[in-house]
CSV table of C-alpha atoms in Angstrom, one decimal:
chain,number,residue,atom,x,y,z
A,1,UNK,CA,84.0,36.6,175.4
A,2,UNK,CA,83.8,40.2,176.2
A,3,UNK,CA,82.5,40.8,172.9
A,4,UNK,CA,80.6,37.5,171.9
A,5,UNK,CA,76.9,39.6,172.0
A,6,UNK,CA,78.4,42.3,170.4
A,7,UNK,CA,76.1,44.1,167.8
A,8,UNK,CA,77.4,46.7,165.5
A,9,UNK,CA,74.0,49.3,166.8
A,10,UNK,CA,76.1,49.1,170.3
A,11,UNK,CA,77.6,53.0,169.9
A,12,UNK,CA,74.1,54.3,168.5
A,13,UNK,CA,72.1,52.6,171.5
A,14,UNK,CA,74.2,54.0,173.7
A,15,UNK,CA,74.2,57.6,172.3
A,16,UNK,CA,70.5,57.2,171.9
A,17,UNK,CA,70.5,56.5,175.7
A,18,UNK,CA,72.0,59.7,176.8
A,19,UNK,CA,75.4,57.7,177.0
A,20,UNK,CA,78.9,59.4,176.4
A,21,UNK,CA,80.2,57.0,173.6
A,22,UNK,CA,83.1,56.7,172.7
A,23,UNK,CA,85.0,53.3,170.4
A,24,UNK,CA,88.1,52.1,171.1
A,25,UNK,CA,90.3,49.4,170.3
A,26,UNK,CA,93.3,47.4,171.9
A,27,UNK,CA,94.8,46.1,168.6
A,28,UNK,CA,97.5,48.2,167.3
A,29,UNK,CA,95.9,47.8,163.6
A,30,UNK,CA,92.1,48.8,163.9
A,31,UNK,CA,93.2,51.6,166.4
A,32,UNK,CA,94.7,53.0,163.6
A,33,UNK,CA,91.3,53.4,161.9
A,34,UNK,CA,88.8,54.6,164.1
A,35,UNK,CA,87.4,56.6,161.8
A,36,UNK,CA,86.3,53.8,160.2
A,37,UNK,CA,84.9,52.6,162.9
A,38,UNK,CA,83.0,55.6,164.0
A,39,UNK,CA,80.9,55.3,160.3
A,40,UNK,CA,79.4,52.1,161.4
A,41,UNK,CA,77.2,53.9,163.8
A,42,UNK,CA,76.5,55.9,161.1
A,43,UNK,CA,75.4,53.0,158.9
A,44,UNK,CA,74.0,50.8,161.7
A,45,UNK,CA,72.6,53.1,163.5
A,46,UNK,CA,71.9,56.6,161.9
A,47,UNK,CA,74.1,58.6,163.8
A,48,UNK,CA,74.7,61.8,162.6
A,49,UNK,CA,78.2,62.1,160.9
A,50,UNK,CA,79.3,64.7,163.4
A,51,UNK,CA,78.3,62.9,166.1
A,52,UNK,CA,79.8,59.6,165.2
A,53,UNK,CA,83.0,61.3,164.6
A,54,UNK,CA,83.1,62.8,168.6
A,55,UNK,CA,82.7,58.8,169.3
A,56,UNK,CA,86.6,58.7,168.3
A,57,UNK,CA,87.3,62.6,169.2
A,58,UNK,CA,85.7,64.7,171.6
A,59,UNK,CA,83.8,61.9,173.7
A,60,UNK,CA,87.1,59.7,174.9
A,61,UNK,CA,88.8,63.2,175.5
A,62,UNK,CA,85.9,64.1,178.2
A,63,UNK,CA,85.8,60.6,178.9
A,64,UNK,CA,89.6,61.3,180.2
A,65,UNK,CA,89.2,64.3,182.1
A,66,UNK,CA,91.3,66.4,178.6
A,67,UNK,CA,88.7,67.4,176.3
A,68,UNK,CA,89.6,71.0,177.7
A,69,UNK,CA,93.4,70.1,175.6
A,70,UNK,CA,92.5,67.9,172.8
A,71,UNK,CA,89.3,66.3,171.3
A,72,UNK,CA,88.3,69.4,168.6
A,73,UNK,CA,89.5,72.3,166.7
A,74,UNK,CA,89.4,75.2,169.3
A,75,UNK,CA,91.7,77.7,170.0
A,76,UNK,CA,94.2,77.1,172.8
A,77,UNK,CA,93.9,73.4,172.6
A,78,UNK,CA,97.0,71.2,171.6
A,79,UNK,CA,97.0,71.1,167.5
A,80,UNK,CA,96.6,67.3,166.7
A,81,UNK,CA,94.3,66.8,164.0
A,82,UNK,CA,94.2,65.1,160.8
A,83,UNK,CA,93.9,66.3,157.7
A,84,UNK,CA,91.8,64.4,154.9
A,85,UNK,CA,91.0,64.4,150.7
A,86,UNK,CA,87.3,64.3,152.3
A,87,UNK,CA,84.8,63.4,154.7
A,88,UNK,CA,86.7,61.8,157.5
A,89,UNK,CA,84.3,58.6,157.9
A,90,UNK,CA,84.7,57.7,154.3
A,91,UNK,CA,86.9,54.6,153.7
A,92,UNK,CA,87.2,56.5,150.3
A,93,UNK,CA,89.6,59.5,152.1
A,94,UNK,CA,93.1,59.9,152.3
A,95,UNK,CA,95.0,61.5,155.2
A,96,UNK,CA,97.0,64.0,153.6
A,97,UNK,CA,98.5,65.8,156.7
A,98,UNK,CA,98.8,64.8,160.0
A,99,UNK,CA,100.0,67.8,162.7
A,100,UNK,CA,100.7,66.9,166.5
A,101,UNK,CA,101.8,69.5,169.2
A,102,UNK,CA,101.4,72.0,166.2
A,103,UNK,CA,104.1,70.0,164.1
A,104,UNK,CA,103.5,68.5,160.8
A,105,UNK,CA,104.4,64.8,161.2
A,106,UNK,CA,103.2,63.6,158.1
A,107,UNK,CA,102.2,65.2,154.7
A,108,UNK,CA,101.6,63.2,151.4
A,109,UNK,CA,103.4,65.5,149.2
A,110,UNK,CA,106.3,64.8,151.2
A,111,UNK,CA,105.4,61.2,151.4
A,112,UNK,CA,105.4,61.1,147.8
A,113,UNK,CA,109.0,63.0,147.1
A,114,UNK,CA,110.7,60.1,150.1
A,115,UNK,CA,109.2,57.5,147.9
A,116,UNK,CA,110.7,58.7,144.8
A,117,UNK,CA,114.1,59.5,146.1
A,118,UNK,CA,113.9,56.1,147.8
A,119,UNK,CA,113.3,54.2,144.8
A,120,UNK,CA,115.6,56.1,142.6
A,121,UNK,CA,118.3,55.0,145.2
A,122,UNK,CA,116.9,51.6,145.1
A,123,UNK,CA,117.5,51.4,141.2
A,124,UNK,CA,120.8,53.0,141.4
A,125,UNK,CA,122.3,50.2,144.1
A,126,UNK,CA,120.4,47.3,142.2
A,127,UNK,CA,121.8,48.6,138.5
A,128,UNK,CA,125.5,48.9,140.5
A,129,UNK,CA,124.7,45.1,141.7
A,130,UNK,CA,124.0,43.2,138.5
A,131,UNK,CA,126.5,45.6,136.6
A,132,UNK,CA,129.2,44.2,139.0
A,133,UNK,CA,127.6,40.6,139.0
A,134,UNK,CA,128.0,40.3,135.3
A,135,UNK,CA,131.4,42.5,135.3
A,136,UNK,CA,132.8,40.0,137.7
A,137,UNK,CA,131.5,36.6,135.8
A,138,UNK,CA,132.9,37.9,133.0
A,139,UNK,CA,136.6,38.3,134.0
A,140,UNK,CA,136.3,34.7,135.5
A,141,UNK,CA,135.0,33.4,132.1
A,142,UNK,CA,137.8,34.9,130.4
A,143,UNK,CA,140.1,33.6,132.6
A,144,UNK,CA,138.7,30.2,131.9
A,145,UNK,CA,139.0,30.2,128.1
A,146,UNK,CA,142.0,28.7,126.5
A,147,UNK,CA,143.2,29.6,123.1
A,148,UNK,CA,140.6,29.1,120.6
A,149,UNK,CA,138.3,27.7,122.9
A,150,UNK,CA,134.3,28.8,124.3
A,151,UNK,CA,134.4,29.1,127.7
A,152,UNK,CA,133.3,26.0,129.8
A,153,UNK,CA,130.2,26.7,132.1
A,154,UNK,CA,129.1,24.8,135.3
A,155,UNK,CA,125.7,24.0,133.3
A,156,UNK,CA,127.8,22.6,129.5
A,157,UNK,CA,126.4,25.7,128.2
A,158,UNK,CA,128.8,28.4,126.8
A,159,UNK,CA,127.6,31.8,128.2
A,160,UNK,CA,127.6,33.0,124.1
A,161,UNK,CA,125.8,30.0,123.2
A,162,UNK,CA,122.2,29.2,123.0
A,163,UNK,CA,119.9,28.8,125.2
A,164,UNK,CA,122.5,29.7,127.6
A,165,UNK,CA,124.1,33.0,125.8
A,166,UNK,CA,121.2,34.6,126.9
A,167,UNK,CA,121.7,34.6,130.3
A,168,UNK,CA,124.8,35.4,132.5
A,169,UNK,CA,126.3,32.7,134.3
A,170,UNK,CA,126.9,32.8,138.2
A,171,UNK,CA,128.7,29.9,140.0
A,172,UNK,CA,127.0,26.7,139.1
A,173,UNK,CA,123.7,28.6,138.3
A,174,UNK,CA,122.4,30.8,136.2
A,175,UNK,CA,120.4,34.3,136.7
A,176,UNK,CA,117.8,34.5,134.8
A,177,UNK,CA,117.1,37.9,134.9
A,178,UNK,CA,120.3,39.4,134.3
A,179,UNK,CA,120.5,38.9,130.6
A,180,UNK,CA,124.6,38.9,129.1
A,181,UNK,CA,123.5,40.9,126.2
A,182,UNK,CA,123.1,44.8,125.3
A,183,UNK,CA,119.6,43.9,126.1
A,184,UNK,CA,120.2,45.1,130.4
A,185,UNK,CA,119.6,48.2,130.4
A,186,UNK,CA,116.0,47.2,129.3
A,187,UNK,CA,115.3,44.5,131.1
A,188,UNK,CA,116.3,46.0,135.0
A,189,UNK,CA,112.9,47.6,135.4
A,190,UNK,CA,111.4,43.7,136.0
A,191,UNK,CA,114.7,42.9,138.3
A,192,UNK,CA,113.9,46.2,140.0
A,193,UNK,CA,110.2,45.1,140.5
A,194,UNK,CA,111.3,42.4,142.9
A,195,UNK,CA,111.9,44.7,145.4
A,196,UNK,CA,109.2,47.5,145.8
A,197,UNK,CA,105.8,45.8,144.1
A,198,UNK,CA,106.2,41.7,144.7
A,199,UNK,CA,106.1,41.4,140.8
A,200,UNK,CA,108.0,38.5,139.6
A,201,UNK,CA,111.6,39.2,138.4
A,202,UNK,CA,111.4,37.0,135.8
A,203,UNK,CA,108.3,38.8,134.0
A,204,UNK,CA,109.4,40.7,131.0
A,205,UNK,CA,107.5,43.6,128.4
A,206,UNK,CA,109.9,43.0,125.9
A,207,UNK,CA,110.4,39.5,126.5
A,208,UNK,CA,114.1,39.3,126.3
A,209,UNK,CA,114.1,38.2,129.7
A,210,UNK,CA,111.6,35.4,129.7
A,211,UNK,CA,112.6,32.5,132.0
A,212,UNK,CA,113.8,29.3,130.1
C-alpha cells in the first residue's frame, strides 16, 4: 500500500518543491541499481542529469548527517565511487571499477582474467571426468568379453556397434554426449557448455554428437 499512488514524477515533484530527494529501495536487487533509478526523474520529470544522480549520492548522504564523508568526489572524503564505460544513468554503461575506503574492490579487467582462469579449470576437471568415465567403462567392457565375442551391453547394443558404437556406455544407460570414438576431443566444447551458458549438452557443430 505504501506505494499504491506512486507516480514515477514523485522525485522531480519533490526537487521542484525545494525537497531534499533522495530514492531508495529495500529490495536487495533494485538497490543494486539506483542509478537506474535516478534516470527516471530524468525521463519523467526533466531533472537535470546531475541532479538526479545526487538523488542516489549526495542527497541520502546529507540526508544522514555524512555528506561531509561520502556522497561526491572531494578531497578528504572516504574514496567510494564507481567507475563507469559512460554516463552513469545510462542502462547502456558498464561499471568497470568499483573503489571503497580507497581500495579497488572490483575491476573488469580482472573480472575478465577470474573468468578465464575459472573456465579453463572448469574444462580441465570436466575433460579429466569423461576421460576417466569412458577409461573406466572400458576396462569393465573388456572384462565382460569372452573369446571371440562383442561385449554384451545393458541396452543389447555392443558399444562398437551401431547406433550404439557411437556412444559410450555407462551402467544400464548410455551418455549421449561422451561419444566412444576419436571423435572427444571435438565434441567436449558442447559437454562443457552445460555448465557455464545453459546450452544443451547434447547440441553439436559437427554433429557427431547428435542425440539418438
Amino acid at each position: 500500500f505504501e506505494v499504491e499512488d506512486a507516480i514515477p514524477f514523485n522525485g522531480a515533484l519533490l526537487h521542484e518543491a525545494g525537497v531534499l530527494t533522495s530514492f531508495n529501495s529495500d529490495d536487495a536487487e533494485l538497490a543494486c541499481r539506483l542509478n537506474a533509478e535516478a534516470a527516471k526523474a530524468v525521463k519523467y520529470g526533466g531533472v537535470a542529469p546531475e541532479e538526479a544522480l545526487k538523488f542516489v549520492t549526495l542527497n541520502p548522504a546529507k540526508q544522514l548527517r555524512v555528506g561531509d564523508r561520502i556522497g561526491s568526489l572531494d578531497p578528504g572524503k572516504d574514496a567510494d565511487f564507481v567507475i563507469w564505460s559512460g554516463p552513469p544513468l545510462s542502462t547502456y554503461s558498464r561499471a568497470e571499477q568499483t573503489w571503497i575506503d580507497g581500495r579497488c574492490y572490483f575491476s573488469s579487467e580482472r573480472d575478465a582474467e577470474l573468468r578465464a582462469r575459472a573456465s579453463s579449470e572448469r574444462q580441465r576437471l570436466v575433460a579429466k571426468i569423461l576421460a576417466e568415465s569412458v577409461g573406466e567403462k572400458g576396462g569393465e567392457k573388456g572384462g565382460e568379453k569372452g573369446e571371440g565375442e562383442g561385449g554384451d551391453a545393458a541396452d543389447g547394443e555392443g558399444a562398437g556397434e551401431e547406433p550404439g558404437g557411437r556412444w559410450a556406455s555407462r551402467g544400464g544407460g548410455r551418455l549421449p554426449w561422451v561419444p566412444a570414438s576419436a571423435a572427444l576431443p571435438t565434441c567436449l566444447a558442447a559437454a562443457r557448455g552445460l555448465y557455464h551458458d545453459g546450452s544443451s549438452a547434447h547440441n553439436c557443430t559437427n554433429g557427431c554428437c547428435a542425440a539418438p
